[in-house]
Amino acid sequence: ILTGFHEAAMMCQSAFKYVYPNQHLSFKYTTVNGVNAF
């Protein structure tokens, strides 16, 4: 399972570079800022 997630992440990085060749890819974690209240 973990290998599949890694391969999917690598595929997404490659697709991003192909679609947006002039933009820098930066990773953001959604849990850094916490969860907003409803």
N, CA, C and O atoms as a printed pandas DataFrame, in Angstrom:
     atom_number atom_name residue_name chain_id  residue_number  x_coord  y_coord  z_coord
0              1         N          ILE        A               1    0.839   -1.195    0.000
1              2        CA          ILE        A               1    0.000    0.000    0.000
2              3         C          ILE        A               1    0.878    1.249    0.000
3              4         O          ILE        A               1    0.632    2.190   -0.755
4              5         N          LEU        A               2    1.896    1.249    0.848
5              6        CA          LEU        A               2    2.757    2.424    0.947
6              7         C          LEU        A               2    3.475    2.700   -0.370
7              8         O          LEU        A               2    3.654    3.858   -0.747
8              9         N          THR        A               3    3.885    1.653   -1.067
9             10        CA          THR        A               3    4.543    1.830   -2.354
10            11         C          THR        A               3    3.599    2.465   -3.362
11            12         O          THR        A               3    4.022    3.281   -4.181
12            13         N          GLY        A               4    2.332    2.101   -3.311
13            14        CA          GLY        A               4    1.347    2.695   -4.212
14            15         C          GLY        A               4    1.173    4.180   -3.965
15            16         O          GLY        A               4    1.050    4.957   -4.912
16            17         N          PHE        A               5    1.162    4.586   -2.692
17            18        CA          PHE        A               5    1.057    6.013   -2.380
18            19         C          PHE        A               5    2.287    6.764   -2.874
19            20         O          PHE        A               5    2.174    7.879   -3.382
20            21         N          HIS        A               6    3.456    6.157   -2.727
21            22        CA          HIS        A               6    4.691    6.788   -3.188
22            23         C          HIS        A               6    4.668    6.954   -4.702
23            24         O          HIS        A               6    5.027    8.014   -5.216
24            25         N          GLU        A               7    4.253    5.920   -5.416
25            26        CA          GLU        A               7    4.188    5.999   -6.871
26            27         C          GLU        A               7    3.171    7.042   -7.318
27            28         O          GLU        A               7    3.404    7.747   -8.300
28            29         N          ALA        A               8    2.053    7.150   -6.616
29            30        CA          ALA        A               8    1.050    8.163   -6.954
30            31         C          ALA        A               8    1.597    9.567   -6.710
31            32         O          ALA        A               8    1.336   10.476   -7.499
32            33         N          ALA        A               9    2.349    9.753   -5.631
33            34        CA          ALA        A               9    2.946   11.059   -5.349
34            35         C          ALA        A               9    3.968   11.427   -6.420
35            36         O          ALA        A               9    4.020   12.578   -6.854
36            37         N          MET        A              10    4.770   10.474   -6.845
37            38        CA          MET        A              10    5.755   10.734   -7.893
38            39         C          MET        A              10    5.062   11.063   -9.214
39            40         O          MET        A              10    5.525   11.928   -9.957
40            41         N          MET        A              11    3.956   10.379   -9.510
41            42        CA          MET        A              11    3.210   10.641  -10.728
42            43         C          MET        A              11    2.632   12.048  -10.705
43            44         O          MET        A              11    2.662   12.753  -11.714
44            45         N          CYS        A              12    2.103   12.459   -9.551
45            46        CA          CYS        A              12    1.532   13.803   -9.433
46            47         C          CYS        A              12    2.599   14.871   -9.608
47            48         O          CYS        A              12    2.344   15.901  -10.231
48            49         N          GLN        A              13    3.787   14.641   -9.068
49            50        CA          GLN        A              13    4.877   15.598   -9.240
50            51         C          GLN        A              13    5.266   15.713  -10.708
51            52         O          GLN        A              13    5.486   16.816  -11.207
52            53         N          SER        A              14    5.351   14.596  -11.392
53            54        CA          SER        A              14    5.699   14.609  -12.810
54            55         C          SER        A              14    4.623   15.294  -13.633
55            56         O          SER        A              14    4.934   16.050  -14.553
56            57         N          ALA        A              15    3.364   15.038  -13.312
57            58        CA          ALA        A              15    2.263   15.673  -14.035
58            59         C          ALA        A              15    2.262   17.179  -13.797
59            60         O          ALA        A              15    2.003   17.947  -14.723
60            61         N          PHE        A              16    2.547   17.611  -12.570
61            62        CA          PHE        A              16    2.586   19.040  -12.261
62            63         C          PHE        A              16    3.675   19.725  -13.083
63            64         O          PHE        A              16    3.445   20.799  -13.638
64            65         N          LYS        A              17    4.852   19.118  -13.166
65            66        CA          LYS        A              17    5.950   19.699  -13.942
66            67         C          LYS        A              17    5.604   19.759  -15.423
67            68         O          LYS        A              17    6.036   20.672  -16.127
68            69         N          TYR        A              18    4.835   18.799  -15.894
69            70        CA          TYR        A              18    4.435   18.776  -17.301
70            71         C          TYR        A              18    3.387   19.844  -17.587
71            72         O          TYR        A              18    3.471   20.528  -18.607
72            73         N          VAL        A              19    2.400   20.000  -16.704
73            74        CA          VAL        A              19    1.305   20.948  -16.913
74            75         C          VAL        A              19    1.750   22.382  -16.634
75            76         O          VAL        A              19    1.376   23.302  -17.362
76            77         N          TYR        A              20    2.550   22.574  -15.578
77            78        CA          TYR        A              20    3.013   23.907  -15.178
78            79         C          TYR        A              20    4.544   23.933  -15.179
79            80         O          TYR        A              20    5.152   23.885  -14.110
80            81         N          PRO        A              21    5.177   24.007  -16.348
81            82        CA          PRO        A              21    6.641   23.894  -16.396
82            83         C          PRO        A              21    7.379   25.063  -15.746
83            84         O          PRO        A              21    8.538   24.909  -15.361
84            85         N          ASN        A              22    6.743   26.223  -15.614
85            86        CA          ASN        A              22    7.423   27.398  -15.071
86            87         C          ASN        A              22    7.125   27.652  -13.601
87            88         O          ASN        A              22    7.600   28.644  -13.049
88            89         N          GLN        A              23    6.355   26.789  -12.953
89            90        CA          GLN        A              23    6.010   26.995  -11.549
90            91         C          GLN        A              23    6.784   26.029  -10.659
91            92         O          GLN        A              23    7.088   24.902  -11.050
92            93         N          HIS        A              24    7.093   26.501   -9.449
93            94        CA          HIS        A              24    7.788   25.670   -8.462
94            95         C          HIS        A              24    6.758   24.927   -7.615
95            96         O          HIS        A              24    5.801   25.526   -7.124
96            97         N          LEU        A              25    6.956   23.642   -7.451
97            98        CA          LEU        A              25    6.055   22.823   -6.646
98            99         C          LEU        A              25    6.483   22.883   -5.190
99           100         O          LEU        A              25    7.614   22.527   -4.858
100          101         N          SER        A              26    5.586   23.332   -4.318
101          102        CA          SER        A              26    5.889   23.352   -2.889
102          103         C          SER        A              26    4.804   22.578   -2.151
103          104         O          SER        A              26    3.613   22.741   -2.418
104          105         N          PHE        A              27    5.232   21.740   -1.226
105          106        CA          PHE        A              27    4.300   20.911   -0.481
106          107         C          PHE        A              27    3.766   21.670    0.721
107          108         O          PHE        A              27    4.515   22.361    1.413
108          109         N          LYS        A              28    2.484   21.541    0.964
109          110        CA          LYS        A              28    1.836   22.163    2.119
110          111         C          LYS        A              28    1.064   21.078    2.853
111          112         O          LYS        A              28    0.351   20.284    2.240
112          113         N          TYR        A              29    1.213   21.053    4.159
113          114        CA          TYR        A              29    0.454   20.113    4.972
114          115         C          TYR        A              29   -0.803   20.814    5.462
115          116         O          TYR        A              29   -0.733   21.920    5.997
116          117         N          THR        A              30   -1.945   20.180    5.282
117          118        CA          THR        A              30   -3.209   20.817    5.640
118          119         C          THR        A              30   -3.421   20.887    7.142
119          120         O          THR        A              30   -4.250   21.670    7.606
120          121         N          THR        A              31   -2.700   20.098    7.909
121          122        CA          THR        A              31   -2.919   20.095    9.353
122          123         C          THR        A              31   -2.017   21.072   10.100
123          124         O          THR        A              31   -2.078   21.146   11.328
124          125         N          VAL        A              32   -1.182   21.820    9.385
125          126        CA          VAL        A              32   -0.268   22.760   10.044
126          127         C          VAL        A              32   -1.044   23.866   10.739
127          128         O          VAL        A              32   -0.693   24.267   11.848
128          129         N          ASN        A              33   -2.095   24.363   10.098
129          130        CA          ASN        A              33   -2.887   25.456   10.655
130          131         C          ASN        A              33   -4.018   24.971   11.545
131          132         O          ASN        A              33   -4.737   25.792   12.115
132          133         N          GLY        A              34   -4.193   23.699   11.679
133          134        CA          GLY        A              34   -5.292   23.176   12.482
134          135         C          GLY        A              34   -6.572   23.094   11.674
135          136         O          GLY        A              34   -6.588   23.372   10.475
136          137         N          VAL        A              35   -7.614   22.719   12.331
137          138        CA          VAL        A              35   -8.913   22.563   11.687
138          139         C          VAL        A              35   -9.781   23.747   12.061
139          140         O          VAL        A              35   -9.917   24.084   13.237
140          141         N          ASN        A              36  -10.371   24.379   11.050
141          142        CA          ASN        A              36  -11.270   25.510   11.309
142          143         C          ASN        A              36  -12.584   25.012   11.903
143          144         O          ASN        A              36  -13.073   23.943   11.538
144          145         N          ALA        A              37  -13.146   25.784   12.809
145          146        CA          ALA        A              37  -14.433   25.423   13.414
146          147         C          ALA        A              37  -15.546   25.543   12.380
147          148         O          ALA        A              37  -15.463   26.345   11.450
148          149         N          PHE        A              38  -16.562   24.755   12.552
149          150        CA          PHE        A              38  -17.692   24.787   11.614
150          151         C          PHE        A              38  -18.626   25.911   11.945
151          152         O          PHE        A              38  -19.635   26.096   11.265
